[in-house]
Short mmCIF file of C-alpha atoms in Angstrom, two decimals:
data_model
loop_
_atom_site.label_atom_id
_atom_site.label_comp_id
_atom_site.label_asym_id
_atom_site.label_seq_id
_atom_site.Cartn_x
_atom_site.Cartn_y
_atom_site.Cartn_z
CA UNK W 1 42.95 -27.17 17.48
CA UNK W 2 43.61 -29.70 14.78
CA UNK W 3 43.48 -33.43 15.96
CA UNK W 4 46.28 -36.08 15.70
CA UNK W 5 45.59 -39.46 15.66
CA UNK W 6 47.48 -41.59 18.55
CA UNK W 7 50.35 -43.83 18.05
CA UNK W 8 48.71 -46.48 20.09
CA UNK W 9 49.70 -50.29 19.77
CA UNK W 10 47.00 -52.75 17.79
CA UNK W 11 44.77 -54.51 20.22
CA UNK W 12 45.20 -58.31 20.40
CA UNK W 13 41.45 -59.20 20.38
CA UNK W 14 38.64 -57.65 18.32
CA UNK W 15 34.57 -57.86 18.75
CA UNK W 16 33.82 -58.04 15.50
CA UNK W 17 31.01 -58.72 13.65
CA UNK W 18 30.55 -58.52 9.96
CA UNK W 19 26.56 -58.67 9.87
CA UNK W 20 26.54 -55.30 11.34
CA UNK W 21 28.48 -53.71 9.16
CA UNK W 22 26.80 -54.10 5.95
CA UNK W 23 23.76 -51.77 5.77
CA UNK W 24 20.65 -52.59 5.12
CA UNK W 25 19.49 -51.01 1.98
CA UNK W 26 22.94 -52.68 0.28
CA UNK W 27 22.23 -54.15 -3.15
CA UNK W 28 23.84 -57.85 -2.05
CA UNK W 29 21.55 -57.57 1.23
CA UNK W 30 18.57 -57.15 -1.25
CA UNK W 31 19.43 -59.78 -3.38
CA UNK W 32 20.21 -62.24 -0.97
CA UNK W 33 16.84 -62.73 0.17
CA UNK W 34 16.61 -64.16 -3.54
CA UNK W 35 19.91 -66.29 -3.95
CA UNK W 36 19.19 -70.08 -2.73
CA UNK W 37 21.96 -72.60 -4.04
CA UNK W 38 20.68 -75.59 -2.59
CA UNK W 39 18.85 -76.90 -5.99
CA UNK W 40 22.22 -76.40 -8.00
CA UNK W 41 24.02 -77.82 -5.30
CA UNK W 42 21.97 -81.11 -5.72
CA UNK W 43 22.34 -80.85 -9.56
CA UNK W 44 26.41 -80.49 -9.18
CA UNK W 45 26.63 -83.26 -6.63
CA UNK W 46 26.86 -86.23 -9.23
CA UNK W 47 29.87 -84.46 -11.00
CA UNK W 48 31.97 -85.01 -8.08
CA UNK W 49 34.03 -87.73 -6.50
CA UNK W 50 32.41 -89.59 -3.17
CA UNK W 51 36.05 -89.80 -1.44
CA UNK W 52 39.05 -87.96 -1.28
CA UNK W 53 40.00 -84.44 -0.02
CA UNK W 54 36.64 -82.06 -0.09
CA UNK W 55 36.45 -79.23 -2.45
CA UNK W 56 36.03 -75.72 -2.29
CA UNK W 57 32.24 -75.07 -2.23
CA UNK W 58 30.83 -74.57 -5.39
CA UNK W 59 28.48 -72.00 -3.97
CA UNK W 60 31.04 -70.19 -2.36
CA UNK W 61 32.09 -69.83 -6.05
CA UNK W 62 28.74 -68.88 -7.68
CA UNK W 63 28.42 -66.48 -4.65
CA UNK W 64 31.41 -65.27 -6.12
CA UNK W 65 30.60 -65.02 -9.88
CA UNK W 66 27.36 -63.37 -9.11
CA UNK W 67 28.59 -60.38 -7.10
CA UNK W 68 31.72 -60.09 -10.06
CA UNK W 69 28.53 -60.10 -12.59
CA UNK W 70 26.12 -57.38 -10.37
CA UNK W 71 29.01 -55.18 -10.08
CA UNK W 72 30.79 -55.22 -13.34
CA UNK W 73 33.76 -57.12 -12.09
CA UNK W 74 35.36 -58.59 -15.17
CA UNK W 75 38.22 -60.32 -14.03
CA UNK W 76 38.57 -63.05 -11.77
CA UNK W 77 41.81 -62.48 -10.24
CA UNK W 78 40.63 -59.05 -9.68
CA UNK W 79 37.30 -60.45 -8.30
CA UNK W 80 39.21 -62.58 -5.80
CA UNK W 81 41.04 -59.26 -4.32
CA UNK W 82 37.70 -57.40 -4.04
CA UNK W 83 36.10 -60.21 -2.09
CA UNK W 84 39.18 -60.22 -0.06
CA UNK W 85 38.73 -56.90 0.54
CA UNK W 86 35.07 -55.82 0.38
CA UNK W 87 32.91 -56.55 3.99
CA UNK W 88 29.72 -56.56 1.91
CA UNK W 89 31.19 -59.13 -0.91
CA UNK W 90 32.53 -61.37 2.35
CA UNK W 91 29.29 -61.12 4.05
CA UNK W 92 27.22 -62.51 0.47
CA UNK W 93 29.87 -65.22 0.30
CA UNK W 94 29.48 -66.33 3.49
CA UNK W 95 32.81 -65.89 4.33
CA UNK W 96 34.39 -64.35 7.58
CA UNK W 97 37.57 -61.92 8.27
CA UNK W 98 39.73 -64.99 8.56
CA UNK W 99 38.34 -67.33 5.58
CA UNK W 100 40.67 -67.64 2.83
CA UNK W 101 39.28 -66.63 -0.85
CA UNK W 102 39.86 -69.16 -3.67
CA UNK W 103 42.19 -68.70 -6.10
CA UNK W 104 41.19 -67.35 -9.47
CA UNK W 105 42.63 -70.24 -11.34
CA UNK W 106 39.58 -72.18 -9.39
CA UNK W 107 37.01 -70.56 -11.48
CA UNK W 108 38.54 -71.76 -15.06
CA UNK W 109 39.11 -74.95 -13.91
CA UNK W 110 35.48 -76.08 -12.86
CA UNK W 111 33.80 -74.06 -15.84
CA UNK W 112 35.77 -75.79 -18.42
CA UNK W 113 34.60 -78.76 -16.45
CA UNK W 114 31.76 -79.13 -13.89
CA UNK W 115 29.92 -76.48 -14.42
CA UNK W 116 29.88 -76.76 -18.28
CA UNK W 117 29.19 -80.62 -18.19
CA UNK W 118 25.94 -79.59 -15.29
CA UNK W 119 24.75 -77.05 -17.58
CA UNK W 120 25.20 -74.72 -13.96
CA UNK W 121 24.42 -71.25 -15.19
CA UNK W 122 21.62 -72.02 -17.33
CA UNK W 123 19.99 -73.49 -14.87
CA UNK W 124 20.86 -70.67 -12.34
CA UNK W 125 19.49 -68.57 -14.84
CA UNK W 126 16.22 -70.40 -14.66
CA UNK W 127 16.10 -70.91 -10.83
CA UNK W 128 16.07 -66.88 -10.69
CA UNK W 129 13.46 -66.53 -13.64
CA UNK W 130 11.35 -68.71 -11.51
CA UNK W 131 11.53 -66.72 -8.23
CA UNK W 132 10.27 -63.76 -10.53
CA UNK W 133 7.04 -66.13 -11.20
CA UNK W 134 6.47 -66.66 -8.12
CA UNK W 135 7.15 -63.31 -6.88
CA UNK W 136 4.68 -62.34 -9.96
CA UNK W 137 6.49 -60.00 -11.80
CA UNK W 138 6.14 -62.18 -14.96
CA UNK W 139 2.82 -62.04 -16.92
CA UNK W 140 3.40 -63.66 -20.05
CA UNK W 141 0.63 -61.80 -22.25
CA UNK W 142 3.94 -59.68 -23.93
CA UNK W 143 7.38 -60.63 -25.03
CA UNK W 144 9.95 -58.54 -26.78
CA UNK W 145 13.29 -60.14 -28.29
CA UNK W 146 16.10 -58.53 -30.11
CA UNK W 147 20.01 -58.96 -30.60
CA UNK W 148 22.55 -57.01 -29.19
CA UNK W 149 26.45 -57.08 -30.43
CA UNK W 150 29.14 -58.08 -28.25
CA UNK W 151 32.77 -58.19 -28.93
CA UNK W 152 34.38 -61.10 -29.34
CA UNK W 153 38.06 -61.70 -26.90
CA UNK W 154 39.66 -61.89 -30.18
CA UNK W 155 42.11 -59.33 -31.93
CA UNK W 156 40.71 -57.64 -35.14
CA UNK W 157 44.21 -57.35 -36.75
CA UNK W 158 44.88 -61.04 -36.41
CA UNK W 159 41.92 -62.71 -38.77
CA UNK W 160 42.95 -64.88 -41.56
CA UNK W 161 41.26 -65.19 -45.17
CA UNK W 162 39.35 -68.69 -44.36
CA UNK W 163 41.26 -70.27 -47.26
CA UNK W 164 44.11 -70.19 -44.72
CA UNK W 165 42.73 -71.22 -42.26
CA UNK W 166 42.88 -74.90 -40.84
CA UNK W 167 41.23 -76.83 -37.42
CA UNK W 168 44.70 -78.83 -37.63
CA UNK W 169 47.08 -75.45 -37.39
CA UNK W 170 44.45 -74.03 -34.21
CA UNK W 171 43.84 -77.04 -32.32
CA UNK W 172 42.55 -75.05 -28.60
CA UNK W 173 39.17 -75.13 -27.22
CA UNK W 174 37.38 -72.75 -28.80
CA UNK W 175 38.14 -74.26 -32.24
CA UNK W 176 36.90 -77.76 -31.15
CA UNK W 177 33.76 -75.73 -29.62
CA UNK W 178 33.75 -73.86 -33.66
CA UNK W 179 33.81 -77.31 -35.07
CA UNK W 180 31.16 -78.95 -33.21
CA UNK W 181 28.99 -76.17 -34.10
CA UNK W 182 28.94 -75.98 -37.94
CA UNK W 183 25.50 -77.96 -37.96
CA UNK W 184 24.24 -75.15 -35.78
CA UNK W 185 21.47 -73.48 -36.78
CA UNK W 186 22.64 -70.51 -34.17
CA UNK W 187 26.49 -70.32 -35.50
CA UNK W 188 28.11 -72.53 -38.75
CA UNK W 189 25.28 -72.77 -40.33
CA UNK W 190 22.82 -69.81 -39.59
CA UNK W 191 24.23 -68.73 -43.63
CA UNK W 192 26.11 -70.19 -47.00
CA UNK W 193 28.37 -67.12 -46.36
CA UNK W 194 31.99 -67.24 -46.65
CA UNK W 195 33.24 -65.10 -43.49
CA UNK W 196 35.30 -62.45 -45.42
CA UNK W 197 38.28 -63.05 -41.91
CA UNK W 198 38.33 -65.80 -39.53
CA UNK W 199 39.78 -65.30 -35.99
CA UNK W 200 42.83 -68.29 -35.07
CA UNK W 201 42.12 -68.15 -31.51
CA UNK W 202 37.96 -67.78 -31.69
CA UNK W 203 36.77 -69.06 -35.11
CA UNK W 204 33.54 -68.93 -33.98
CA UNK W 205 33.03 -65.42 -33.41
CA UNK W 206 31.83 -63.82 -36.73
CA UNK W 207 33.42 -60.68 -38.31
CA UNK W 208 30.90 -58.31 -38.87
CA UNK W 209 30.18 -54.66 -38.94
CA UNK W 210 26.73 -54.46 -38.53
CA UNK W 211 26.74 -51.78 -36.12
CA UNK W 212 28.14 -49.91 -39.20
CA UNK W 213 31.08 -48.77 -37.25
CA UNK W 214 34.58 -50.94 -37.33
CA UNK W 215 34.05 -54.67 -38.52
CA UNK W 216 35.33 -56.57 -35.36
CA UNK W 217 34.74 -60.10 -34.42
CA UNK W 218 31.47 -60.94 -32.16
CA UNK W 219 28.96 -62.70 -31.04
CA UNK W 220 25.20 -61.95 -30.88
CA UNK W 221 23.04 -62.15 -27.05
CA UNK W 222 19.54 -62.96 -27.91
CA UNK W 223 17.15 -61.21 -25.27
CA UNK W 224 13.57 -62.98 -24.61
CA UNK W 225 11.79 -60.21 -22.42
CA UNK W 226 8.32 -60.19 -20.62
CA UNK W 227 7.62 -56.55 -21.14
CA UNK W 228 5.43 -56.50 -18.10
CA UNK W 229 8.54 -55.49 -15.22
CA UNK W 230 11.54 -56.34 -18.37
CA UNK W 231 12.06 -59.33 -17.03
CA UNK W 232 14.49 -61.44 -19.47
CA UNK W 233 12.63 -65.04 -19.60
CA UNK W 234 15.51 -66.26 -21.97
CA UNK W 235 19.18 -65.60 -22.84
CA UNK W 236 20.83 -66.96 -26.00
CA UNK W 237 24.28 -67.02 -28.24
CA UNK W 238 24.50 -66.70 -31.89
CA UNK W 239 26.40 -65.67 -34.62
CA UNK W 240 25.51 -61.62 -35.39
CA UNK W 241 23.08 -62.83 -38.55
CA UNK W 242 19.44 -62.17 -39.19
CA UNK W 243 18.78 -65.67 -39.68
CA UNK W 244 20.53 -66.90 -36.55
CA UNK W 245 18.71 -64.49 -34.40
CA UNK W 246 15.64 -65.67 -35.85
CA UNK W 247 16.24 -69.54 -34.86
CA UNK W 248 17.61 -68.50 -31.44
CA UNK W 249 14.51 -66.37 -30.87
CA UNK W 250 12.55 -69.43 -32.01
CA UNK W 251 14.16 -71.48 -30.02
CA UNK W 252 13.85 -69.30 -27.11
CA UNK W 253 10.00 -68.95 -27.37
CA UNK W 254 9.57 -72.84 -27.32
CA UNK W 255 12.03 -73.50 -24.51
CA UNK W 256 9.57 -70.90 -22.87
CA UNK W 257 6.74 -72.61 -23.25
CA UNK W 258 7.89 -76.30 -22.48
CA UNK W 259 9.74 -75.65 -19.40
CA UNK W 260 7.65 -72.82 -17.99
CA UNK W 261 4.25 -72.61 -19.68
CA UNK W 262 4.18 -69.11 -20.84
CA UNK W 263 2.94 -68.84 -23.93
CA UNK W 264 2.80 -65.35 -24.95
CA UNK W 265 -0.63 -63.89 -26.45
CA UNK W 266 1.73 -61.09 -28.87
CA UNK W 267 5.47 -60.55 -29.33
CA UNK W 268 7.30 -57.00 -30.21
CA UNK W 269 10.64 -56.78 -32.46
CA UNK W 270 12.11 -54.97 -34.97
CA UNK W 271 12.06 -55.44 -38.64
CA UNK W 272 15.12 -58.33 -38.35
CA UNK W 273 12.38 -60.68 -37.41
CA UNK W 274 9.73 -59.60 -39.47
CA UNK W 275 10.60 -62.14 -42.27
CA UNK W 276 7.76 -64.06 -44.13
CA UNK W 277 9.31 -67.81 -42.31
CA UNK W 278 9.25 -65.76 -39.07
CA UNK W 279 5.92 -64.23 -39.24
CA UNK W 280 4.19 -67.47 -40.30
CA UNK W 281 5.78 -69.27 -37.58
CA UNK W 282 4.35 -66.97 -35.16
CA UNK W 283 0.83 -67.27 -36.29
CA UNK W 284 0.74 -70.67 -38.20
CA UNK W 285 2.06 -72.25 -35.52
CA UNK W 286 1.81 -70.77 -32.28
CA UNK W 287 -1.11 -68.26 -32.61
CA UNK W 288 1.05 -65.27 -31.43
CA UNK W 289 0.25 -61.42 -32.87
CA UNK W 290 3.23 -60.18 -34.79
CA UNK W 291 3.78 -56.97 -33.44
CA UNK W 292 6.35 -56.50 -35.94
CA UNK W 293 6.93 -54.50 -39.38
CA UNK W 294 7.61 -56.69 -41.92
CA UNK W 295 10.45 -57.13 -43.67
CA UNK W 296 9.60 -56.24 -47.28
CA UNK W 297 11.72 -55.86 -50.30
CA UNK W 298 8.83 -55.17 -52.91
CA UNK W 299 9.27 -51.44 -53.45
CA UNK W 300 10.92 -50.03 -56.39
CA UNK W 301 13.12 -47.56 -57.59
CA UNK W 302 12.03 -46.86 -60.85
CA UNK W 303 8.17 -44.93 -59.80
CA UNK W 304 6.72 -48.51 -61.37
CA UNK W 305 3.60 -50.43 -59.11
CA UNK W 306 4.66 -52.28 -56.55
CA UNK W 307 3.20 -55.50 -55.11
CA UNK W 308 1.16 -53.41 -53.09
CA UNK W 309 -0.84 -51.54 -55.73
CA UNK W 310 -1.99 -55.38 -56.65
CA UNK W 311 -5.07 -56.35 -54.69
CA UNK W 312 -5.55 -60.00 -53.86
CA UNK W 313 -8.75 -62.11 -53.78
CA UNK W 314 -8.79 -65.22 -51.74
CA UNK W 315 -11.58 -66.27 -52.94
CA UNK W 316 -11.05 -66.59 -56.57
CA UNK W 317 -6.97 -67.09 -55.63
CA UNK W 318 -5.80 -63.84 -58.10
CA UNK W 319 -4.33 -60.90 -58.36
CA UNK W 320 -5.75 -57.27 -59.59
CA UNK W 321 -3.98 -55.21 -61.57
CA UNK W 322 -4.44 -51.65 -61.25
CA UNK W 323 -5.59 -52.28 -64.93
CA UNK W 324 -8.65 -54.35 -63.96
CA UNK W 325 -6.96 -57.47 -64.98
CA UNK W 326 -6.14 -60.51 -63.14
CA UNK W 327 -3.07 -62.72 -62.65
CA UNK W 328 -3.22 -66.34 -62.20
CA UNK W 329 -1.38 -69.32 -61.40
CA UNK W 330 -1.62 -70.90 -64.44
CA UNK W 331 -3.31 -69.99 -67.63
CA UNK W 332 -5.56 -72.71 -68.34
CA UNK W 333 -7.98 -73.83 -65.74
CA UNK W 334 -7.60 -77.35 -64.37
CA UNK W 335 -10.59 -79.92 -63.90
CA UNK W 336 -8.52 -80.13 -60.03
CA UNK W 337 -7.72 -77.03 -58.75
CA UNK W 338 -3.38 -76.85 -58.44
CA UNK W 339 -1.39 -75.01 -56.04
CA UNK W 340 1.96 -75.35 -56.99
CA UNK W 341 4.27 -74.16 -53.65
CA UNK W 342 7.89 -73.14 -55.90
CA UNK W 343 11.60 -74.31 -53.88
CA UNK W 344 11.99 -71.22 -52.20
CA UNK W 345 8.19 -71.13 -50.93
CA UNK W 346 6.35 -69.24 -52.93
CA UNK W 347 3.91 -68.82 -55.66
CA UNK W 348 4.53 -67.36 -58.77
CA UNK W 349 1.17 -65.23 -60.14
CA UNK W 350 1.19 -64.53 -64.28
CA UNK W 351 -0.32 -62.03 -66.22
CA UNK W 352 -1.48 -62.46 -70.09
CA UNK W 353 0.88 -60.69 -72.31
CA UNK W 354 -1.88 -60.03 -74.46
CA UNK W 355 -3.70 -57.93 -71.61
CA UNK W 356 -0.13 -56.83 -70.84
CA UNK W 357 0.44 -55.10 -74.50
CA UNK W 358 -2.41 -53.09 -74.90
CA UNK W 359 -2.60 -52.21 -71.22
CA UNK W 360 -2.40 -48.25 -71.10
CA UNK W 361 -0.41 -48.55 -67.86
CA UNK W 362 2.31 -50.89 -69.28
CA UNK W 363 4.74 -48.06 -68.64
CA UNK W 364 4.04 -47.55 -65.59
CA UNK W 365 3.87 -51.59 -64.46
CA UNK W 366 6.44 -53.74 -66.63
CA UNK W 367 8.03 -51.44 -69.15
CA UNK W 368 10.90 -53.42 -69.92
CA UNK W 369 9.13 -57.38 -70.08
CA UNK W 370 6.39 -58.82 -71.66
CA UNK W 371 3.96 -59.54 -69.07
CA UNK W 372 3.97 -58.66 -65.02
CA UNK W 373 4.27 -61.49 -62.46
CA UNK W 374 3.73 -61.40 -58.79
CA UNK W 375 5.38 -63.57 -56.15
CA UNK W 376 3.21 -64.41 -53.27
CA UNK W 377 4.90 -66.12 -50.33
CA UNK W 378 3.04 -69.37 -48.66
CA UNK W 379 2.81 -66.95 -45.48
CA UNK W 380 1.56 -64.06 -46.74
CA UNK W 381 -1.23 -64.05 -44.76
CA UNK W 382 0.93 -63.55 -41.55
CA UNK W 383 2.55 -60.83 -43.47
CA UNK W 384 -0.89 -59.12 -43.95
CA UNK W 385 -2.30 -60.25 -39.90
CA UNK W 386 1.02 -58.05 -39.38
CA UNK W 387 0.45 -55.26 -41.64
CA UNK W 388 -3.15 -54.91 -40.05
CA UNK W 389 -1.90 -54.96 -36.48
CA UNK W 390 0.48 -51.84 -37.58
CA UNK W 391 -2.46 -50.04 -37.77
CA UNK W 392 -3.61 -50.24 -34.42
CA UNK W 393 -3.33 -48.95 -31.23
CA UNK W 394 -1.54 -51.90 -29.52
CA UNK W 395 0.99 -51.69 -31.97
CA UNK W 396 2.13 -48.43 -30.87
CA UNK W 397 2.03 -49.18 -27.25
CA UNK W 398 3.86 -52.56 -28.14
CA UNK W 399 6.58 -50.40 -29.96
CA UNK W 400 6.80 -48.64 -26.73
CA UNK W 401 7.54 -50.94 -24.58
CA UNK W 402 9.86 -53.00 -26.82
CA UNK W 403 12.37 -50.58 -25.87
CA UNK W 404 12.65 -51.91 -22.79
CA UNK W 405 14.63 -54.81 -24.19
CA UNK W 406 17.13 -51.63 -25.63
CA UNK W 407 17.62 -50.45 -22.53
CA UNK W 408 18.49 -54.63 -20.54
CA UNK W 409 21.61 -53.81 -23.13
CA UNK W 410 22.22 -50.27 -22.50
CA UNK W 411 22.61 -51.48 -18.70
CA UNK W 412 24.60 -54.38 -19.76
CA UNK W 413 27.29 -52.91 -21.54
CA UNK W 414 27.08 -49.72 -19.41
CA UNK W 415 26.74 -50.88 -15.94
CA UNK W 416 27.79 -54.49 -16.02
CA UNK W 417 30.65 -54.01 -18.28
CA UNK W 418 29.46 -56.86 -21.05
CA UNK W 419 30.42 -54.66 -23.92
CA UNK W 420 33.20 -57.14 -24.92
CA UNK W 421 33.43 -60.90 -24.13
CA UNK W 422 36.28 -62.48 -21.39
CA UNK W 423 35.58 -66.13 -22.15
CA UNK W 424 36.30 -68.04 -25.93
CA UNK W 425 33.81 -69.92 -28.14
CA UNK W 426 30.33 -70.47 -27.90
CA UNK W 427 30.06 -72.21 -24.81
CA UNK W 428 32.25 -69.51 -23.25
CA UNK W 429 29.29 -66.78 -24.35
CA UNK W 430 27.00 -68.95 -23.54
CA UNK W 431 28.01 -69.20 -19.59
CA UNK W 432 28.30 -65.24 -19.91
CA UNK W 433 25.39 -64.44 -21.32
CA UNK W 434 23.76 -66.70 -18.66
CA UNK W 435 25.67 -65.28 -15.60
CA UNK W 436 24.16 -61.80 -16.94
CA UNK W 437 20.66 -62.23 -17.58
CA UNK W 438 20.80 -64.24 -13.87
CA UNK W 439 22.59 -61.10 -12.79
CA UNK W 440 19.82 -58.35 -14.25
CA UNK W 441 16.89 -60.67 -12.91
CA UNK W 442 18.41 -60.60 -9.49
CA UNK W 443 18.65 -56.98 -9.83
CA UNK W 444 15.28 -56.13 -10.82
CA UNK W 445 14.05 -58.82 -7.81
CA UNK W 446 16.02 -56.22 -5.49
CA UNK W 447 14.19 -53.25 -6.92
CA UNK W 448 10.75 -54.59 -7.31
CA UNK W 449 10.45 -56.71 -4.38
CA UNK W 450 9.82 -54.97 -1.12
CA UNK W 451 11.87 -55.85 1.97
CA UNK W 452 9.35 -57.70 4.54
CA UNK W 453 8.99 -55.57 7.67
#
């Protein structure tokens, strides 16, 4: 007999209670157990007033950004109606059937203030990192970086030639953010290069095409990753360029090391970081393996030797030809040995011309000038440390596991929605990049962390 439901009238008084209705194996339950505000809570306190009427809780509000950020909840006003409506978002936020939700408009107007000014989500962002210390799921023997893309909230049809373009004619936020970062390593000055378009309402996201798809506007997210559980130890912005990912992974590995003490025995990346500066600041510097090809534009087209067919003596400080000749420095020998270090860091390594001309192999070496030379850079020996490791074992298993970093941005474009930023300028990337990262620790604390019985 099929059922009908009765037309009864709605019962003045309810026993309700909202801990029993969210289940126990819920990913907010599991997190929980991880999320204490108290610290940032103390760090906030000094950005607000000691009288007048009290605010809405800034952890109700974090609460708030960090279930929109595990759940790929992009919008704030559509955050606030979830939350209204979602028992298990209530229950995280502390909030009960009757509590009233802030208003989306709160959100903009403390992170443009408050929040920004506290540095908040950065160090929310490290708060979580170190409950994955503690919890041990951090090692620090290997770290893997690399860059991912992300769209910039800017309109590809709009850019301007930068000839057009003036701070005067696109006086918002995001230019003022553009402006004070032209010194930047990480943005307006990570390269001499002219952007070929420049967005009016985000100058500081770069057009690029580097994904060799569409050219849009972006912005890069710099991944630091202890390949142990994938656990990000470091989040940063920069402009999608080689050299800017370089100084933001730089930056990240030393920010590592001051504020937490890891200091990683080897680190895994791709050929962007496999530069001669990069390489020699690994090992000069910080005595960290380069597992890492290196970046090398020796080879040549035309079937002549390459740098590599040139075998270098450190003892004597020369080259060898294939010929059985040598290249030096200089062609005279000084009474004090000279090493002359050229502008753009290297050292410049001459053949004779007289072995040069009657050298059976001229064709084959420098058909077309008078004598070979060989440029040597001042870290060359890093380069070689990482040729060597490329030949090992740990290299391969290193290459392995650097795809874990790949797949912390497979997740957050695919499952937390990140594939195109919501907020302007750097500082808006910034505090996305950070609410992220925190987001994907907090996850990986839920999975890796049993529940105590």
């Amino acid at each position: 007999m099929m059922g009908k439901q009765s037309e009864v009238q709605a019962a003045l008084f309810y026993e309700f209670n909202l801990e029993e209705h969210v289940p126990q194996n819920h990913l907010l339950r599991l997190i929980d157990r991880f999320v204490d505000l108290a610290s940032p809570r103390r760090q906030l306190e000094p950005f607000y007033s000691a009288i007048g009427r009290p605010s809405i809780d800034p952890e109700l509000m974090l609460r708030m950004l960090l279930v929109g950020y595990c759940f790929g909840i992009r919008s704030e006003r559509r955050l606030c109606e979830e939350v209204h409506l979602n028992l298990a978002y209530r229950w995280f936020c502390r909030l009960d059937l009757t509590d009233a939700v802030p208003d989306h408009s709160t959100f903009s107007k403390n992170r443009h203030g408050r929040f920004r000014e506290s540095d908040l989500f950065r160090k929310l962002f490290e708060h979580v990192l170190s409950r994955c210390i503690t919890e041990g799921l951090v090692s620090g023997e290997a770290f893997g970086v690399d860059a991912s893309l992300i769209k910039a909230d800017a309109n590809r049809e709009d850019g301007i030639e930068p000839k057009e373009w003036s701070s005067a004619d696109h006086a918002s936020r995001a230019t003022s953010e553009y402006l004070d970062t032209l010194d930047d390593a990480a943005f307006g000055a990570a390269t001499p290069v002219v952007p070929k378009y420049i967005s009016p309402s985000d100058p500081a996201a770069r057009w690029s095409a580097a994904d060799r798809g569409k050219a849009y506007f972006r912005y890069c997210t710099n991944y630091l990753v202890d390949l142990d559980h994938a656990i990000i130890v470091d989040v940063e912005p920069s402009a999608p360029i080689r050299q800017a990912e370089n100084k933001a992974a730089r930056d990240m590995i030393e920010r590592t090391m001051d504020r937490f003490g890891l200091y990683p025995a080897r680190l895994a990346g791709d050929t962007g970081y496999g530069s001669a500066e990069m390489l020699g600041w690994l090992v000069y510097e910080h005595g960290i393996e380069p597992h890492i090809p290196v970046f090398d534009k020796s080879g040549r087209r035309d079937g002549t030797f390459t740098r590599s067919d040139f075998r270098y003596d450190h003892t004597q400080d020369v080259y060898h030809c294939p010929g059985g000749k040598q290249l030096h420095q200089y062609k005279r020998l000084f009474k004090n040995p000279r090493d002359t270090i050229c502008s753009d860091g290297v050292r410049r390594y001459r053949a004779s011309k007289h072995d040069c001309e009657v050298c059976p192999l001229k064709h084959r070496c420098v058909p077309t000038e008078p004598a070979r030379k060989i440029l040597r850079s001042i870290n060359e020996g890093a380069r070689d440390m990482a040729h060597d490791i490329a030949k090992t074992d740990a290299y391969v298993i290193s290459r392995c596991q650097r795809k874990k970093v790949e797949m912390l941005f497979a997740h957050l474009k695919r499952i937390l929605k990140l594939d195109r930023l919501r907020l302007r300028g750097p500082n808006g990337a910034r505090d996305e990049f950070h609410l992220a990262a925190t987001a994907q620790n907090l996850r990986k604390l839920a999975k890796l962390v049993p529940v105590a019985v």
